[in-house]
mmCIF file with all atom_site columns, C-alpha atoms and ligand atoms in Angstrom:
data_model
loop_
_atom_site.group_PDB
_atom_site.id
_atom_site.type_symbol
_atom_site.label_atom_id
_atom_site.label_alt_id
_atom_site.label_comp_id
_atom_site.label_asym_id
_atom_site.label_entity_id
_atom_site.label_seq_id
_atom_site.pdbx_PDB_ins_code
_atom_site.Cartn_x
_atom_site.Cartn_y
_atom_site.Cartn_z
_atom_site.occupancy
_atom_site.B_iso_or_equiv
_atom_site.pdbx_formal_charge
_atom_site.auth_seq_id
_atom_site.auth_comp_id
_atom_site.auth_asym_id
_atom_site.auth_atom_id
_atom_site.pdbx_PDB_model_num
ATOM   1   C  CA  . MET A 1 1   ? 208.010 -26.328 79.466  1.00 0.00 ? 240 MET A CA  1
ATOM   2   C  CA  . GLU A 1 2   ? 209.235 -25.832 82.986  1.00 0.00 ? 241 GLU A CA  1
ATOM   3   C  CA  . PRO A 1 3   ? 211.663 -28.366 84.412  1.00 0.00 ? 242 PRO A CA  1
ATOM   4   C  CA  . PRO A 1 4   ? 209.681 -30.875 86.548  1.00 0.00 ? 243 PRO A CA  1
ATOM   5   C  CA  . LYS A 1 5   ? 211.680 -30.143 89.705  1.00 0.00 ? 244 LYS A CA  1
ATOM   6   C  CA  . LEU A 1 6   ? 210.916 -26.436 89.538  1.00 0.00 ? 245 LEU A CA  1
ATOM   7   C  CA  . TRP A 1 7   ? 207.265 -27.164 88.864  1.00 0.00 ? 246 TRP A CA  1
ATOM   8   C  CA  . ARG A 1 8   ? 207.108 -29.492 91.866  1.00 0.00 ? 247 ARG A CA  1
ATOM   9   C  CA  . GLU A 1 9   ? 208.712 -26.967 94.186  1.00 0.00 ? 248 GLU A CA  1
ATOM   10  C  CA  . LYS A 1 10  ? 206.295 -24.312 93.020  1.00 0.00 ? 249 LYS A CA  1
ATOM   11  C  CA  . ARG A 1 11  ? 203.341 -26.593 93.662  1.00 0.00 ? 250 ARG A CA  1
ATOM   12  C  CA  . GLU A 1 12  ? 204.626 -27.505 97.121  1.00 0.00 ? 251 GLU A CA  1
ATOM   13  C  CA  . ARG A 1 13  ? 205.173 -23.899 98.011  1.00 0.00 ? 252 ARG A CA  1
ATOM   14  C  CA  . TYR A 1 14  ? 201.644 -23.094 96.902  1.00 0.00 ? 253 TYR A CA  1
ATOM   15  C  CA  . LEU A 1 15  ? 200.138 -25.864 99.040  1.00 0.00 ? 254 LEU A CA  1
ATOM   16  C  CA  . ALA A 1 16  ? 201.944 -24.755 102.181 1.00 0.00 ? 255 ALA A CA  1
ATOM   17  C  CA  . ILE A 1 17  ? 201.074 -21.070 101.987 1.00 0.00 ? 256 ILE A CA  1
ATOM   18  C  CA  . GLY A 1 18  ? 198.881 -19.289 104.487 1.00 0.00 ? 257 GLY A CA  1
ATOM   19  C  CA  . VAL A 1 19  ? 198.349 -15.602 105.120 1.00 0.00 ? 258 VAL A CA  1
ATOM   20  C  CA  . GLN A 1 20  ? 199.452 -13.641 108.154 1.00 0.00 ? 259 GLN A CA  1
ATOM   21  C  CA  . CYS A 1 21  ? 197.530 -10.608 109.344 1.00 0.00 ? 260 CYS A CA  1
ATOM   22  C  CA  . THR A 1 22  ? 199.664 -7.471  109.529 1.00 0.00 ? 261 THR A CA  1
ATOM   23  C  CA  . GLU A 1 23  ? 197.199 -5.945  112.047 1.00 0.00 ? 262 GLU A CA  1
ATOM   24  C  CA  . CYS A 1 24  ? 197.148 -8.630  114.743 1.00 0.00 ? 263 CYS A CA  1
ATOM   25  C  CA  . GLY A 1 25  ? 199.773 -11.122 113.582 1.00 0.00 ? 264 GLY A CA  1
ATOM   26  C  CA  . HIS A 1 26  ? 197.319 -14.026 113.412 1.00 0.00 ? 265 HIS A CA  1
ATOM   27  C  CA  . LYS A 1 27  ? 198.287 -16.777 110.978 1.00 0.00 ? 266 LYS A CA  1
ATOM   28  C  CA  . ASN A 1 28  ? 195.401 -17.967 108.814 1.00 0.00 ? 267 ASN A CA  1
ATOM   29  C  CA  . PHE A 1 29  ? 195.585 -21.307 107.051 1.00 0.00 ? 268 PHE A CA  1
ATOM   30  C  CA  . PRO A 1 30  ? 194.306 -22.161 104.506 1.00 0.00 ? 269 PRO A CA  1
ATOM   31  C  CA  . SER A 1 31  ? 194.550 -18.672 102.999 1.00 0.00 ? 270 SER A CA  1
ATOM   32  C  CA  . THR A 1 32  ? 191.637 -16.342 103.653 1.00 0.00 ? 271 THR A CA  1
ATOM   33  C  CA  . GLN A 1 33  ? 190.562 -12.965 102.277 1.00 0.00 ? 272 GLN A CA  1
ATOM   34  C  CA  . LEU A 1 34  ? 190.010 -11.538 105.771 1.00 0.00 ? 273 LEU A CA  1
ATOM   35  C  CA  . CYS A 1 35  ? 191.813 -12.374 109.013 1.00 0.00 ? 274 CYS A CA  1
ATOM   36  C  CA  . LEU A 1 36  ? 189.781 -14.936 110.973 1.00 0.00 ? 275 LEU A CA  1
ATOM   37  C  CA  . ASN A 1 37  ? 190.930 -13.370 114.224 1.00 0.00 ? 276 ASN A CA  1
ATOM   38  C  CA  . CYS A 1 38  ? 190.316 -9.632  113.742 1.00 0.00 ? 277 CYS A CA  1
ATOM   39  C  CA  . GLY A 1 39  ? 188.672 -9.309  110.318 1.00 0.00 ? 278 GLY A CA  1
ATOM   40  C  CA  . GLY A 1 40  ? 191.619 -7.279  109.003 1.00 0.00 ? 279 GLY A CA  1
ATOM   41  C  CA  . SER A 1 41  ? 192.265 -7.259  105.271 1.00 0.00 ? 280 SER A CA  1
ATOM   42  C  CA  . LYS A 1 42  ? 195.995 -6.555  105.248 1.00 0.00 ? 281 LYS A CA  1
ATOM   43  C  CA  . LEU A 1 43  ? 197.372 -10.032 104.805 1.00 0.00 ? 282 LEU A CA  1
ATOM   44  C  CA  . THR A 1 44  ? 200.774 -11.204 103.671 1.00 0.00 ? 283 THR A CA  1
ATOM   45  C  CA  . GLU A 1 45  ? 201.678 -14.690 102.506 1.00 0.00 ? 284 GLU A CA  1
ATOM   46  C  CA  . TYR A 1 46  ? 203.799 -16.902 104.700 1.00 0.00 ? 285 TYR A CA  1
ATOM   47  C  CA  . LYS A 1 47  ? 205.023 -20.457 104.406 1.00 0.00 ? 286 LYS A CA  1
ATOM   48  C  CA  . LEU A 1 48  ? 203.842 -22.951 107.006 1.00 0.00 ? 287 LEU A CA  1
ATOM   49  C  CA  . ALA A 1 49  ? 206.346 -24.364 109.476 1.00 0.00 ? 288 ALA A CA  1
ATOM   50  C  CA  . GLU A 1 50  ? 207.686 -27.717 108.321 1.00 0.00 ? 289 GLU A CA  1
ATOM   51  C  CA  . PHE A 1 51  ? 207.705 -29.308 111.777 1.00 0.00 ? 290 PHE A CA  1
ATOM   52  C  CA  . GLY A 1 52  ? 205.097 -29.778 114.445 1.00 0.00 ? 291 GLY A CA  1
ATOM   53  C  CA  . GLU A 1 53  ? 203.652 -32.207 116.937 1.00 0.00 ? 292 GLU A CA  1
ATOM   54  C  CA  . ILE A 1 54  ? 200.571 -34.380 117.179 1.00 0.00 ? 293 ILE A CA  1
ATOM   55  C  CA  . ILE A 1 55  ? 197.896 -33.021 119.501 1.00 0.00 ? 294 ILE A CA  1
ATOM   56  C  CA  . SER A 1 56  ? 195.409 -35.834 118.909 1.00 0.00 ? 295 SER A CA  1
ATOM   57  C  CA  . PHE A 1 57  ? 194.763 -38.489 116.299 1.00 0.00 ? 296 PHE A CA  1
ATOM   58  C  CA  . THR A 1 58  ? 192.175 -40.948 115.009 1.00 0.00 ? 297 THR A CA  1
ATOM   59  C  CA  . MET A 1 59  ? 192.632 -44.209 113.166 1.00 0.00 ? 298 MET A CA  1
ATOM   60  C  CA  . ILE A 1 60  ? 190.453 -44.342 110.062 1.00 0.00 ? 299 ILE A CA  1
ATOM   61  C  CA  . THR A 1 61  ? 189.160 -47.792 109.116 1.00 0.00 ? 300 THR A CA  1
ATOM   62  C  CA  . GLN A 1 62  ? 186.381 -46.856 106.666 1.00 0.00 ? 301 GLN A CA  1
ATOM   63  C  CA  . THR A 1 63  ? 186.519 -44.241 103.948 1.00 0.00 ? 302 THR A CA  1
ATOM   64  C  CA  . ALA A 1 64  ? 185.534 -43.187 100.431 1.00 0.00 ? 303 ALA A CA  1
ATOM   65  C  CA  . PRO A 1 65  ? 186.339 -45.656 97.615  1.00 0.00 ? 304 PRO A CA  1
ATOM   66  C  CA  . GLU A 1 66  ? 189.299 -43.658 96.246  1.00 0.00 ? 305 GLU A CA  1
ATOM   67  C  CA  . MET A 1 67  ? 190.997 -43.717 99.674  1.00 0.00 ? 306 MET A CA  1
ATOM   68  C  CA  . GLU A 1 68  ? 190.325 -47.386 100.498 1.00 0.00 ? 307 GLU A CA  1
ATOM   69  C  CA  . LYS A 1 69  ? 193.727 -48.571 99.397  1.00 0.00 ? 308 LYS A CA  1
ATOM   70  C  CA  . TYR A 1 70  ? 195.300 -46.498 102.196 1.00 0.00 ? 309 TYR A CA  1
ATOM   71  C  CA  . LEU A 1 71  ? 193.261 -48.130 104.977 1.00 0.00 ? 310 LEU A CA  1
ATOM   72  C  CA  . PRO A 1 72  ? 193.784 -48.178 107.843 1.00 0.00 ? 311 PRO A CA  1
ATOM   73  C  CA  . TYR A 1 73  ? 195.375 -44.755 108.212 1.00 0.00 ? 312 TYR A CA  1
ATOM   74  C  CA  . ALA A 1 74  ? 195.852 -42.117 110.861 1.00 0.00 ? 313 ALA A CA  1
ATOM   75  C  CA  . ILE A 1 75  ? 194.451 -38.599 110.737 1.00 0.00 ? 314 ILE A CA  1
ATOM   76  C  CA  . ALA A 1 76  ? 195.954 -36.226 113.262 1.00 0.00 ? 315 ALA A CA  1
ATOM   77  C  CA  . LEU A 1 77  ? 195.421 -32.726 114.546 1.00 0.00 ? 316 LEU A CA  1
ATOM   78  C  CA  . ILE A 1 78  ? 198.900 -31.250 114.371 1.00 0.00 ? 317 ILE A CA  1
ATOM   79  C  CA  . LYS A 1 79  ? 200.208 -28.081 115.939 1.00 0.00 ? 318 LYS A CA  1
ATOM   80  C  CA  . LEU A 1 80  ? 202.971 -26.683 113.767 1.00 0.00 ? 319 LEU A CA  1
ATOM   81  C  CA  . ASP A 1 81  ? 205.980 -24.919 115.264 1.00 0.00 ? 320 ASP A CA  1
ATOM   82  C  CA  . ASP A 1 82  ? 204.521 -21.604 114.063 1.00 0.00 ? 321 ASP A CA  1
ATOM   83  C  CA  . GLY A 1 83  ? 201.366 -22.208 116.134 1.00 0.00 ? 322 GLY A CA  1
ATOM   84  C  CA  . VAL A 1 84  ? 199.076 -23.093 113.218 1.00 0.00 ? 323 VAL A CA  1
ATOM   85  C  CA  . LYS A 1 85  ? 196.884 -26.164 113.775 1.00 0.00 ? 324 LYS A CA  1
ATOM   86  C  CA  . ILE A 1 86  ? 196.033 -28.382 110.832 1.00 0.00 ? 325 ILE A CA  1
ATOM   87  C  CA  . THR A 1 87  ? 194.478 -31.775 110.283 1.00 0.00 ? 326 THR A CA  1
ATOM   88  C  CA  . ALA A 1 88  ? 196.382 -34.186 108.066 1.00 0.00 ? 327 ALA A CA  1
ATOM   89  C  CA  . GLN A 1 89  ? 197.248 -37.812 107.473 1.00 0.00 ? 328 GLN A CA  1
ATOM   90  C  CA  . VAL A 1 90  ? 200.263 -39.287 109.283 1.00 0.00 ? 329 VAL A CA  1
ATOM   91  C  CA  . ILE A 1 91  ? 202.152 -41.831 107.180 1.00 0.00 ? 330 ILE A CA  1
ATOM   92  C  CA  . ASP A 1 92  ? 205.273 -44.014 107.366 1.00 0.00 ? 331 ASP A CA  1
ATOM   93  C  CA  . VAL A 1 93  ? 204.555 -44.607 111.029 1.00 0.00 ? 332 VAL A CA  1
ATOM   94  C  CA  . ASP A 1 94  ? 204.064 -47.751 113.085 1.00 0.00 ? 333 ASP A CA  1
ATOM   95  C  CA  . TYR A 1 95  ? 200.434 -47.305 114.150 1.00 0.00 ? 334 TYR A CA  1
ATOM   96  C  CA  . ASP A 1 96  ? 201.160 -48.903 117.540 1.00 0.00 ? 335 ASP A CA  1
ATOM   97  C  CA  . LYS A 1 97  ? 203.696 -46.162 118.239 1.00 0.00 ? 336 LYS A CA  1
ATOM   98  C  CA  . ILE A 1 98  ? 201.747 -43.120 117.110 1.00 0.00 ? 337 ILE A CA  1
ATOM   99  C  CA  . LYS A 1 99  ? 200.975 -40.932 120.113 1.00 0.00 ? 338 LYS A CA  1
ATOM   100 C  CA  . GLU A 1 100 ? 200.113 -37.450 121.278 1.00 0.00 ? 339 GLU A CA  1
ATOM   101 C  CA  . GLY A 1 101 ? 203.157 -35.213 121.449 1.00 0.00 ? 340 GLY A CA  1
ATOM   102 C  CA  . MET A 1 102 ? 204.957 -37.101 118.677 1.00 0.00 ? 341 MET A CA  1
ATOM   103 C  CA  . LYS A 1 103 ? 207.147 -34.811 116.548 1.00 0.00 ? 342 LYS A CA  1
ATOM   104 C  CA  . VAL A 1 104 ? 206.292 -34.850 112.882 1.00 0.00 ? 343 VAL A CA  1
ATOM   105 C  CA  . ARG A 1 105 ? 207.499 -33.292 109.641 1.00 0.00 ? 344 ARG A CA  1
ATOM   106 C  CA  . MET A 1 106 ? 205.478 -32.154 106.621 1.00 0.00 ? 345 MET A CA  1
ATOM   107 C  CA  . VAL A 1 107 ? 205.988 -34.000 103.337 1.00 0.00 ? 346 VAL A CA  1
ATOM   108 C  CA  . PHE A 1 108 ? 204.244 -33.730 99.979  1.00 0.00 ? 347 PHE A CA  1
ATOM   109 C  CA  . ARG A 1 109 ? 202.518 -36.782 98.614  1.00 0.00 ? 348 ARG A CA  1
ATOM   110 C  CA  . ILE A 1 110 ? 199.729 -37.864 96.342  1.00 0.00 ? 349 ILE A CA  1
ATOM   111 C  CA  . LEU A 1 111 ? 196.427 -37.542 98.219  1.00 0.00 ? 350 LEU A CA  1
ATOM   112 C  CA  . SER A 1 112 ? 194.267 -39.437 95.764  1.00 0.00 ? 351 SER A CA  1
ATOM   113 C  CA  . ILE A 1 113 ? 194.034 -40.482 92.149  1.00 0.00 ? 352 ILE A CA  1
ATOM   114 C  CA  . ASP A 1 114 ? 190.715 -40.106 90.413  1.00 0.00 ? 353 ASP A CA  1
ATOM   115 C  CA  . GLY A 1 115 ? 190.111 -43.484 88.797  1.00 0.00 ? 354 GLY A CA  1
ATOM   116 C  CA  . ASN A 1 116 ? 188.077 -42.168 85.871  1.00 0.00 ? 355 ASN A CA  1
ATOM   117 C  CA  . GLU A 1 117 ? 190.157 -39.210 84.829  1.00 0.00 ? 356 GLU A CA  1
ATOM   118 C  CA  . GLY A 1 118 ? 193.512 -40.246 86.247  1.00 0.00 ? 357 GLY A CA  1
ATOM   119 C  CA  . LEU A 1 119 ? 193.548 -36.884 87.985  1.00 0.00 ? 358 LEU A CA  1
ATOM   120 C  CA  . ILE A 1 120 ? 196.182 -36.788 90.689  1.00 0.00 ? 359 ILE A CA  1
ATOM   121 C  CA  . ARG A 1 121 ? 195.631 -34.605 93.733  1.00 0.00 ? 360 ARG A CA  1
ATOM   122 C  CA  . TYR A 1 122 ? 198.655 -33.617 95.786  1.00 0.00 ? 361 TYR A CA  1
ATOM   123 C  CA  . GLY A 1 123 ? 198.787 -32.337 99.289  1.00 0.00 ? 362 GLY A CA  1
ATOM   124 C  CA  . PHE A 1 124 ? 200.791 -32.554 102.471 1.00 0.00 ? 363 PHE A CA  1
ATOM   125 C  CA  . LYS A 1 125 ? 200.992 -35.405 104.917 1.00 0.00 ? 364 LYS A CA  1
ATOM   126 C  CA  . PHE A 1 126 ? 203.192 -35.886 107.948 1.00 0.00 ? 365 PHE A CA  1
ATOM   127 C  CA  . ILE A 1 127 ? 205.867 -38.410 108.868 1.00 0.00 ? 366 ILE A CA  1
ATOM   128 C  CA  . PRO A 1 128 ? 207.545 -38.993 112.263 1.00 0.00 ? 367 PRO A CA  1
ATOM   129 C  CA  . CYS A 1 129 ? 210.850 -37.173 112.707 1.00 0.00 ? 368 CYS A CA  1
HETATM 130 ZN ZN1 . ZN  B 2 .   ? 194.125 -10.094 112.308 1.00 0.00 ? 606 ZN  B ZN1 1
#
């Protein structure tokens, strides 16, 4: 058995990995087999930047049953410091204060728990920083 901390770090590293094209330098996330920019196949893994800023956001007030307990919540398009744009939930934020340009930091949290199987899905979310 691996120590839980090591296992968690491994999982987090896996979730925040994209691939960078060695031909054109484009960063692809999530990982792809071919570069989305130039179609090149020489790709190396890189870890996403931890910090970024909100480009735009939407408040979600209706969702699938397994996400209902999180309502309402904010989904934002975030530009990371490495230039990669991703969509993710913003948590631990006063929803009156959330705004474009807000600096945020990536954290790892439970995304959902499957009620029938008790399956826990992890992923990244963002908090203000
Ligand atoms: Zn490329």
